[in-house]
Amino acid sequence: MNNILHIDCDAFYASCEELRYPKLKNHPMAVGGLSNKSIITTANYKAREYGIHSAMPVFIAKKLCPNLVIVGVDKKYYKEKSIEVFDIIEKYAKIKEQVSIDEAYLLVEDKENRIKKAKRIQKEVMEKTGIGVSIGISYNKFLAKISSDWNKPLGIKEIKSSDIPHILKDLDISKVHGLGKKSTKKLRNIGIHKIEDLLLLDEEFLKNLFGKQGSYVYHVIRGEDNRKVEISSKRKSIGREFTFKENTLDLRILHSYIDEIAKILESDMNDRDIKAYTLNLKIKTEYFKTHTRSHTQEVPIYKKEDIASISKDLLEKLISNEKFRLLGISLSNLSKNNHTQLSLFD
């Protein structure tokens, strides 16, 4: 039964920015680093017409499209939009497994026509959030994910068991979830470019080439994928860390980093409406030795002053003759401020 839907937001970061700056909709635009040495995170569909894509260096993107507009990444804003989108989508299924900020699997158990359900999801998400989504429908996760990428943007595609394997044969091997850049390069070096070519390789050959992942690839391209749609895992901690430009033991510098991290963590916790009961301090020395200290208390930790104070107390126990090259703070034993169990998907 085709009861798995894969929801994928179309050019998500770029779409979010187009909502803020509507004039960019008809202009090639990308989200990413602002320096020429940085990379593109997401490009809108106008920019993609010039061959611009994610992970491309900015200086190459500008050569391809001199009038490209580049917008800096605003993760806080994108997370807010993500919550809006997936709060709407969640009601359409008994189980939702969110796997990233812009994609999720749904397990649907009712007998409603899947195409109609997909159209309803698309319509409601667009009307209420302004974000377009593409939806893949199939009987397993691998095929549902391939389907959602079939005819973006605003695509809907269903793959049935009777479609396998011929419907996949003309697809490039880069479409196989589980084959990264290094793996696809290995395959191309031996003349494997399409799934049709990949189907000619036996399981033992793929296992020798990629280990256990080879066995996974062998089966999924034949429509066999037993992974279940599961409720998104609960986040166990939230944290930040900094690597210093120069190794140091200067307490003033270390305290300034602690104050900065505490400020960021307070903001992150406020955004998520959460609190913590355990604080973990981590340092890495100039000789790459890692040391940690933890503090747990009955009163919740969520204010920057408390985070900084506890961290500075723990730091005193870690001072040594070796200079520090990294300092990090994380908060665990998380819960919602309304005392319900915390469940984050990012």
Tab-separated table of C-alpha atoms in Angstrom:
chain	number	residue	atom	x	y	z
A	1	MET	CA	0.000	0.000	0.000
A	2	ASN	CA	1.310	3.456	-0.930
A	3	ASN	CA	0.890	4.986	2.519
A	4	ILE	CA	4.164	6.917	2.874
A	5	LEU	CA	4.413	10.557	1.858
A	6	HIS	CA	7.676	12.463	1.655
A	7	ILE	CA	7.201	16.222	2.032
A	8	ASP	CA	10.016	18.425	0.711
A	9	CYS	CA	9.901	22.219	0.818
A	10	ASP	CA	10.853	23.775	-2.518
A	11	ALA	CA	14.120	25.785	-2.378
A	12	PHE	CA	13.251	26.377	1.267
A	13	TYR	CA	15.717	29.045	2.402
A	14	ALA	CA	15.286	30.947	-0.864
A	15	SER	CA	11.493	30.672	-0.617
A	16	CYS	CA	11.605	32.102	2.910
A	17	GLU	CA	13.624	35.081	1.677
A	18	GLU	CA	11.233	35.637	-1.240
A	19	LEU	CA	8.424	35.952	1.289
A	20	ARG	CA	10.346	38.736	3.049
A	21	TYR	CA	11.476	40.384	-0.190
A	22	PRO	CA	8.803	39.663	-2.853
A	23	LYS	CA	10.761	41.510	-5.565
A	24	LEU	CA	13.327	38.706	-5.487
A	25	LYS	CA	10.816	36.178	-6.875
A	26	ASN	CA	11.550	37.262	-10.439
A	27	HIS	CA	15.264	37.784	-9.904
A	28	PRO	CA	18.075	35.203	-9.634
A	29	MET	CA	18.801	34.940	-5.906
A	30	ALA	CA	20.738	32.614	-3.634
A	31	VAL	CA	21.120	32.220	0.103
A	32	GLY	CA	24.624	31.694	1.402
A	33	GLY	CA	27.828	33.278	2.610
A	34	LEU	CA	28.449	36.851	1.530
A	35	SER	CA	32.149	36.513	0.729
A	36	ASN	CA	33.467	35.117	-2.554
A	37	LYS	CA	35.165	32.266	-0.669
A	38	SER	CA	31.907	31.020	0.887
A	39	ILE	CA	29.345	28.696	-0.703
A	40	ILE	CA	25.742	28.786	-1.862
A	41	THR	CA	23.286	27.149	0.544
A	42	THR	CA	20.144	27.345	-1.611
A	43	ALA	CA	19.292	29.001	-4.910
A	44	ASN	CA	15.857	30.053	-6.112
A	45	TYR	CA	14.545	28.630	-9.367
A	46	LYS	CA	15.482	31.719	-11.380
A	47	ALA	CA	19.107	31.288	-10.273
A	48	ARG	CA	18.999	27.570	-11.076
A	49	GLU	CA	18.317	28.459	-14.709
A	50	TYR	CA	21.921	29.714	-14.778
A	51	GLY	CA	23.241	26.420	-13.386
A	52	ILE	CA	23.615	27.682	-9.837
A	53	HIS	CA	23.128	25.086	-7.117
A	54	SER	CA	23.804	24.401	-3.443
A	55	ALA	CA	27.432	23.873	-2.333
A	56	MET	CA	28.691	25.934	-5.304
A	57	PRO	CA	31.355	28.528	-4.404
A	58	VAL	CA	29.997	32.077	-4.491
A	59	PHE	CA	32.676	33.308	-6.920
A	60	ILE	CA	31.644	30.647	-9.474
A	61	ALA	CA	27.944	31.482	-9.010
A	62	LYS	CA	28.691	35.153	-9.715
A	63	LYS	CA	30.557	34.226	-12.894
A	64	LEU	CA	27.563	32.222	-14.098
A	65	CYS	CA	25.157	35.015	-13.172
A	66	PRO	CA	26.756	38.465	-12.619
A	67	ASN	CA	23.472	39.985	-11.414
A	68	LEU	CA	22.880	37.250	-8.809
A	69	VAL	CA	21.542	38.589	-5.502
A	70	ILE	CA	22.997	36.813	-2.475
A	71	VAL	CA	21.181	36.950	0.860
A	72	GLY	CA	22.827	35.947	4.140
A	73	VAL	CA	21.577	32.897	6.033
A	74	ASP	CA	18.991	33.598	8.763
A	75	LYS	CA	18.486	30.232	10.473
A	76	LYS	CA	16.238	31.588	13.209
A	77	TYR	CA	13.751	32.848	10.627
A	78	TYR	CA	13.893	29.588	8.640
A	79	LYS	CA	13.231	27.533	11.779
A	80	GLU	CA	10.178	29.665	12.520
A	81	LYS	CA	8.837	29.070	9.012
A	82	SER	CA	9.641	25.362	9.277
A	83	ILE	CA	7.576	25.076	12.442
A	84	GLU	CA	4.670	26.834	10.693
A	85	VAL	CA	4.834	24.443	7.736
A	86	PHE	CA	5.168	21.176	9.632
A	87	ASP	CA	2.625	22.069	12.299
A	88	ILE	CA	0.100	22.176	9.433
A	89	ILE	CA	1.363	18.974	7.811
A	90	GLU	CA	1.382	17.024	11.085
A	91	LYS	CA	-2.398	16.795	11.275
A	92	TYR	CA	-2.562	14.852	8.015
A	93	ALA	CA	-0.915	11.729	9.415
A	94	LYS	CA	-0.762	9.544	12.483
A	95	ILE	CA	3.046	9.530	12.399
A	96	LYS	CA	5.359	12.305	11.218
A	97	GLU	CA	9.113	11.834	11.033
A	98	GLN	CA	10.868	15.127	10.419
A	99	VAL	CA	14.364	14.479	9.090
A	100	SER	CA	15.535	18.049	8.464
A	101	ILE	CA	14.372	21.645	8.634
A	102	ASP	CA	12.600	21.293	5.271
A	103	GLU	CA	11.557	17.667	4.836
A	104	ALA	CA	9.554	14.980	6.597
A	105	TYR	CA	7.949	11.574	6.072
A	106	LEU	CA	4.286	10.994	6.844
A	107	LEU	CA	2.658	7.644	7.439
A	108	VAL	CA	-0.994	7.849	6.411
A	109	GLU	CA	-3.423	5.099	7.330
A	110	ASP	CA	-6.775	6.301	6.069
A	111	LYS	CA	-8.179	5.213	2.721
A	112	GLU	CA	-8.407	8.677	1.218
A	113	ASN	CA	-6.927	9.067	-2.272
A	114	ARG	CA	-3.236	9.885	-1.761
A	115	ILE	CA	-3.053	12.345	-4.665
A	116	LYS	CA	-6.024	14.273	-3.294
A	117	LYS	CA	-4.431	14.321	0.158
A	118	ALA	CA	-1.169	15.627	-1.306
A	119	LYS	CA	-3.001	18.405	-3.140
A	120	ARG	CA	-4.807	19.394	0.062
A	121	ILE	CA	-1.496	19.549	1.939
A	122	GLN	CA	0.105	21.677	-0.782
A	123	LYS	CA	-2.870	24.047	-0.871
A	124	GLU	CA	-3.098	24.569	2.880
A	125	VAL	CA	0.644	25.025	3.367
A	126	MET	CA	0.844	27.557	0.526
A	127	GLU	CA	-2.206	29.502	1.685
A	128	LYS	CA	-1.145	29.680	5.323
A	129	THR	CA	2.650	29.990	5.050
A	130	GLY	CA	3.483	31.024	1.484
A	131	ILE	CA	5.860	28.049	1.166
A	132	GLY	CA	5.594	25.584	-1.714
A	133	VAL	CA	6.109	21.881	-1.058
A	134	SER	CA	6.627	18.897	-3.340
A	135	ILE	CA	5.240	15.533	-2.277
A	136	GLY	CA	6.314	12.000	-3.112
A	137	ILE	CA	4.012	9.041	-2.515
A	138	SER	CA	5.019	5.396	-2.375
A	139	TYR	CA	5.147	2.213	-0.319
A	140	ASN	CA	8.601	2.857	1.186
A	141	LYS	CA	10.781	5.768	2.277
A	142	PHE	CA	13.362	5.499	-0.499
A	143	LEU	CA	10.798	5.666	-3.293
A	144	ALA	CA	8.751	8.375	-1.562
A	145	LYS	CA	11.866	10.561	-1.337
A	146	ILE	CA	12.765	9.991	-4.994
A	147	SER	CA	9.158	10.819	-5.932
A	148	SER	CA	9.156	14.178	-4.129
A	149	ASP	CA	12.117	15.296	-6.260
A	150	TRP	CA	10.547	14.121	-9.517
A	151	ASN	CA	8.917	17.304	-10.822
A	152	LYS	CA	9.755	20.180	-8.493
A	153	PRO	CA	8.562	22.790	-7.653
A	154	LEU	CA	5.053	22.035	-6.391
A	155	GLY	CA	5.328	18.511	-7.708
A	156	ILE	CA	3.260	15.482	-6.762
A	157	LYS	CA	4.434	12.051	-7.870
A	158	GLU	CA	3.359	8.537	-6.917
A	159	ILE	CA	5.457	5.427	-7.513
A	160	LYS	CA	3.673	2.074	-7.274
A	161	SER	CA	5.187	-1.382	-6.879
A	162	SER	CA	4.214	-2.143	-10.482
A	163	ASP	CA	6.446	0.752	-11.613
A	164	ILE	CA	9.606	-0.891	-10.257
A	165	PRO	CA	12.297	-1.119	-11.500
A	166	HIS	CA	11.685	0.342	-14.991
A	167	ILE	CA	10.600	3.789	-13.756
A	168	LEU	CA	13.968	4.260	-12.051
A	169	LYS	CA	16.246	3.084	-14.852
A	170	ASP	CA	16.822	6.461	-16.533
A	171	LEU	CA	17.566	8.296	-13.265
A	172	ASP	CA	21.109	9.423	-12.540
A	173	ILE	CA	22.844	7.515	-9.730
A	174	SER	CA	23.102	10.804	-7.771
A	175	LYS	CA	19.359	10.430	-7.126
A	176	VAL	CA	19.985	7.351	-4.981
A	177	HIS	CA	19.717	8.394	-1.354
A	178	GLY	CA	22.728	6.857	0.329
A	179	LEU	CA	25.210	7.489	-2.483
A	180	GLY	CA	27.273	10.572	-1.700
A	181	LYS	CA	29.708	12.439	-3.940
A	182	LYS	CA	32.605	10.051	-3.272
A	183	SER	CA	30.448	6.997	-3.928
A	184	THR	CA	28.995	8.360	-7.166
A	185	LYS	CA	32.506	9.269	-8.322
A	186	LYS	CA	33.668	5.697	-7.690
A	187	LEU	CA	30.776	4.374	-9.740
A	188	ARG	CA	31.249	6.834	-12.590
A	189	ASN	CA	34.894	5.818	-12.769
A	190	ILE	CA	33.764	2.301	-13.697
A	191	GLY	CA	31.127	3.485	-16.164
A	192	ILE	CA	28.054	3.456	-13.897
A	193	HIS	CA	26.002	6.623	-14.509
A	194	LYS	CA	22.332	5.637	-14.384
A	195	ILE	CA	20.325	3.359	-12.123
A	196	GLU	CA	19.944	1.101	-15.162
A	197	ASP	CA	23.731	0.581	-15.026
A	198	LEU	CA	23.662	0.151	-11.255
A	199	LEU	CA	21.129	-2.672	-11.570
A	200	LEU	CA	23.716	-4.723	-13.446
A	201	LEU	CA	26.002	-4.906	-10.390
A	202	ASP	CA	25.444	-7.764	-7.965
A	203	GLU	CA	25.104	-7.330	-4.221
A	204	GLU	CA	28.508	-8.800	-3.392
A	205	PHE	CA	30.258	-6.348	-5.725
A	206	LEU	CA	28.479	-3.369	-4.131
A	207	LYS	CA	29.285	-4.649	-0.626
A	208	ASN	CA	32.957	-4.912	-1.547
A	209	LEU	CA	32.807	-1.371	-2.904
A	210	PHE	CA	30.813	0.322	-0.131
A	211	GLY	CA	30.483	-2.122	2.767
A	212	LYS	CA	27.030	-2.427	4.362
A	213	GLN	CA	25.876	0.627	2.426
A	214	GLY	CA	26.393	-1.369	-0.762
A	215	SER	CA	23.812	-3.920	0.356
A	216	TYR	CA	21.356	-1.096	1.116
A	217	VAL	CA	21.849	0.400	-2.365
A	218	TYR	CA	21.416	-3.000	-4.035
A	219	HIS	CA	18.003	-3.480	-2.439
A	220	VAL	CA	16.514	0.036	-2.586
A	221	ILE	CA	17.002	0.424	-6.339
A	222	ARG	CA	14.893	-2.742	-6.608
A	223	GLY	CA	12.160	-1.150	-4.519
A	224	GLU	CA	13.100	-2.890	-1.260
A	225	ASP	CA	13.365	-0.643	1.806
A	226	ASN	CA	12.186	-1.840	5.222
A	227	ARG	CA	12.871	1.379	7.147
A	228	LYS	CA	9.811	2.493	9.098
A	229	VAL	CA	8.414	5.994	9.480
A	230	GLU	CA	9.074	6.830	13.122
A	231	ILE	CA	8.161	9.738	15.339
A	232	SER	CA	10.925	12.342	15.209
A	233	SER	CA	13.572	11.703	17.847
A	234	LYS	CA	13.648	13.927	20.884
A	235	ARG	CA	16.489	16.352	21.173
A	236	LYS	CA	18.730	15.559	24.139
A	237	SER	CA	20.783	18.732	24.328
A	238	ILE	CA	21.346	22.200	22.956
A	239	GLY	CA	24.762	23.805	22.762
A	240	ARG	CA	27.372	26.046	21.149
A	241	GLU	CA	31.145	25.970	20.973
A	242	PHE	CA	33.929	28.223	19.685
A	243	THR	CA	37.395	27.396	18.420
A	244	PHE	CA	39.772	30.244	19.245
A	245	LYS	CA	41.920	31.986	16.658
A	246	GLU	CA	44.821	31.702	19.113
A	247	ASN	CA	45.206	29.206	21.944
A	248	THR	CA	44.771	30.901	25.309
A	249	LEU	CA	44.605	30.600	29.090
A	250	ASP	CA	43.585	34.220	29.577
A	251	LEU	CA	40.550	34.169	31.879
A	252	ARG	CA	39.255	37.462	30.515
A	253	ILE	CA	39.125	36.013	27.016
A	254	LEU	CA	37.637	32.720	28.198
A	255	HIS	CA	34.986	34.544	30.230
A	256	SER	CA	34.088	36.720	27.252
A	257	TYR	CA	33.468	33.564	25.165
A	258	ILE	CA	31.358	32.100	27.965
A	259	ASP	CA	29.281	35.298	28.118
A	260	GLU	CA	28.774	35.189	24.352
A	261	ILE	CA	27.731	31.523	24.324
A	262	ALA	CA	25.419	32.106	27.308
A	263	LYS	CA	23.685	34.903	25.407
A	264	ILE	CA	23.204	32.680	22.338
A	265	LEU	CA	21.894	29.757	24.400
A	266	GLU	CA	19.421	31.961	26.268
A	267	SER	CA	18.100	33.178	22.911
A	268	ASP	CA	17.877	29.625	21.525
A	269	MET	CA	16.005	28.425	24.598
A	270	ASN	CA	13.594	31.348	24.493
A	271	ASP	CA	12.887	30.615	20.816
A	272	ARG	CA	12.033	27.016	21.682
A	273	ASP	CA	10.358	27.807	25.016
A	274	ILE	CA	12.510	25.272	26.850
A	275	LYS	CA	14.542	24.962	30.052
A	276	ALA	CA	17.397	22.719	31.181
A	277	TYR	CA	18.594	21.185	34.420
A	278	THR	CA	22.137	20.160	33.450
A	279	LEU	CA	24.970	22.294	32.111
A	280	ASN	CA	28.012	20.722	30.457
A	281	LEU	CA	31.267	22.589	29.891
A	282	LYS	CA	33.808	21.254	27.384
A	283	ILE	CA	37.315	22.461	26.651
A	284	LYS	CA	39.917	21.183	24.213
A	285	THR	CA	43.587	21.915	24.842
A	286	GLU	CA	46.296	22.907	22.412
A	287	TYR	CA	47.328	19.236	22.382
A	288	PHE	CA	43.757	18.180	21.446
A	289	LYS	CA	42.933	16.695	24.841
A	290	THR	CA	39.245	17.077	25.693
A	291	HIS	CA	38.019	17.716	29.254
A	292	THR	CA	34.439	18.125	30.463
A	293	ARG	CA	32.628	19.099	33.639
A	294	SER	CA	28.892	18.979	34.367
A	295	HIS	CA	26.539	20.578	36.857
A	296	THR	CA	22.956	19.460	37.530
A	297	GLN	CA	20.471	21.299	39.717
A	298	GLU	CA	16.800	21.126	40.671
A	299	VAL	CA	16.120	24.730	39.615
A	300	PRO	CA	15.900	25.113	35.813
A	301	ILE	CA	18.716	26.789	33.877
A	302	TYR	CA	17.663	29.163	31.088
A	303	LYS	CA	18.939	32.680	31.876
A	304	LYS	CA	22.243	33.832	30.389
A	305	GLU	CA	23.459	35.011	33.807
A	306	ASP	CA	22.973	31.535	35.285
A	307	ILE	CA	24.528	29.806	32.282
A	308	ALA	CA	27.580	32.077	32.465
A	309	SER	CA	27.956	31.832	36.251
A	310	ILE	CA	27.821	28.024	36.345
A	311	SER	CA	30.171	27.755	33.356
A	312	LYS	CA	32.768	30.037	34.937
A	313	ASP	CA	32.666	28.017	38.153
A	314	LEU	CA	33.214	24.795	36.190
A	315	LEU	CA	36.011	26.416	34.188
A	316	GLU	CA	38.043	26.981	37.363
A	317	LYS	CA	38.190	23.195	37.793
A	318	LEU	CA	39.595	22.774	34.282
A	319	ILE	CA	42.399	25.342	34.251
A	320	SER	CA	45.719	23.617	33.503
A	321	ASN	CA	49.154	24.410	32.133
A	322	GLU	CA	47.995	23.661	28.590
A	323	LYS	CA	46.375	26.475	26.660
A	324	PHE	CA	42.823	26.024	25.407
A	325	ARG	CA	41.895	25.959	21.727
A	326	LEU	CA	38.136	25.324	22.066
A	327	LEU	CA	35.394	26.033	24.587
A	328	GLY	CA	31.833	24.760	24.429
A	329	ILE	CA	28.713	24.835	26.589
A	330	SER	CA	25.716	22.520	26.215
A	331	LEU	CA	22.499	22.196	28.175
A	332	SER	CA	20.750	18.867	28.686
A	333	ASN	CA	17.878	17.338	30.698
A	334	LEU	CA	15.616	19.536	28.597
A	335	SER	CA	11.905	20.095	28.991
A	336	LYS	CA	9.305	22.508	27.789
A	337	ASN	CA	8.626	25.487	30.012
A	338	ASN	CA	5.048	24.265	30.303
A	339	HIS	CA	6.470	21.056	31.870
A	340	THR	CA	5.641	18.849	28.880
A	341	GLN	CA	8.249	16.537	27.391
A	342	LEU	CA	10.537	18.288	24.915
A	343	SER	CA	10.368	17.157	21.302
A	344	LEU	CA	12.466	19.063	18.770
A	345	PHE	CA	13.118	18.009	15.205
A	346	ASP	CA	16.006	20.169	14.039
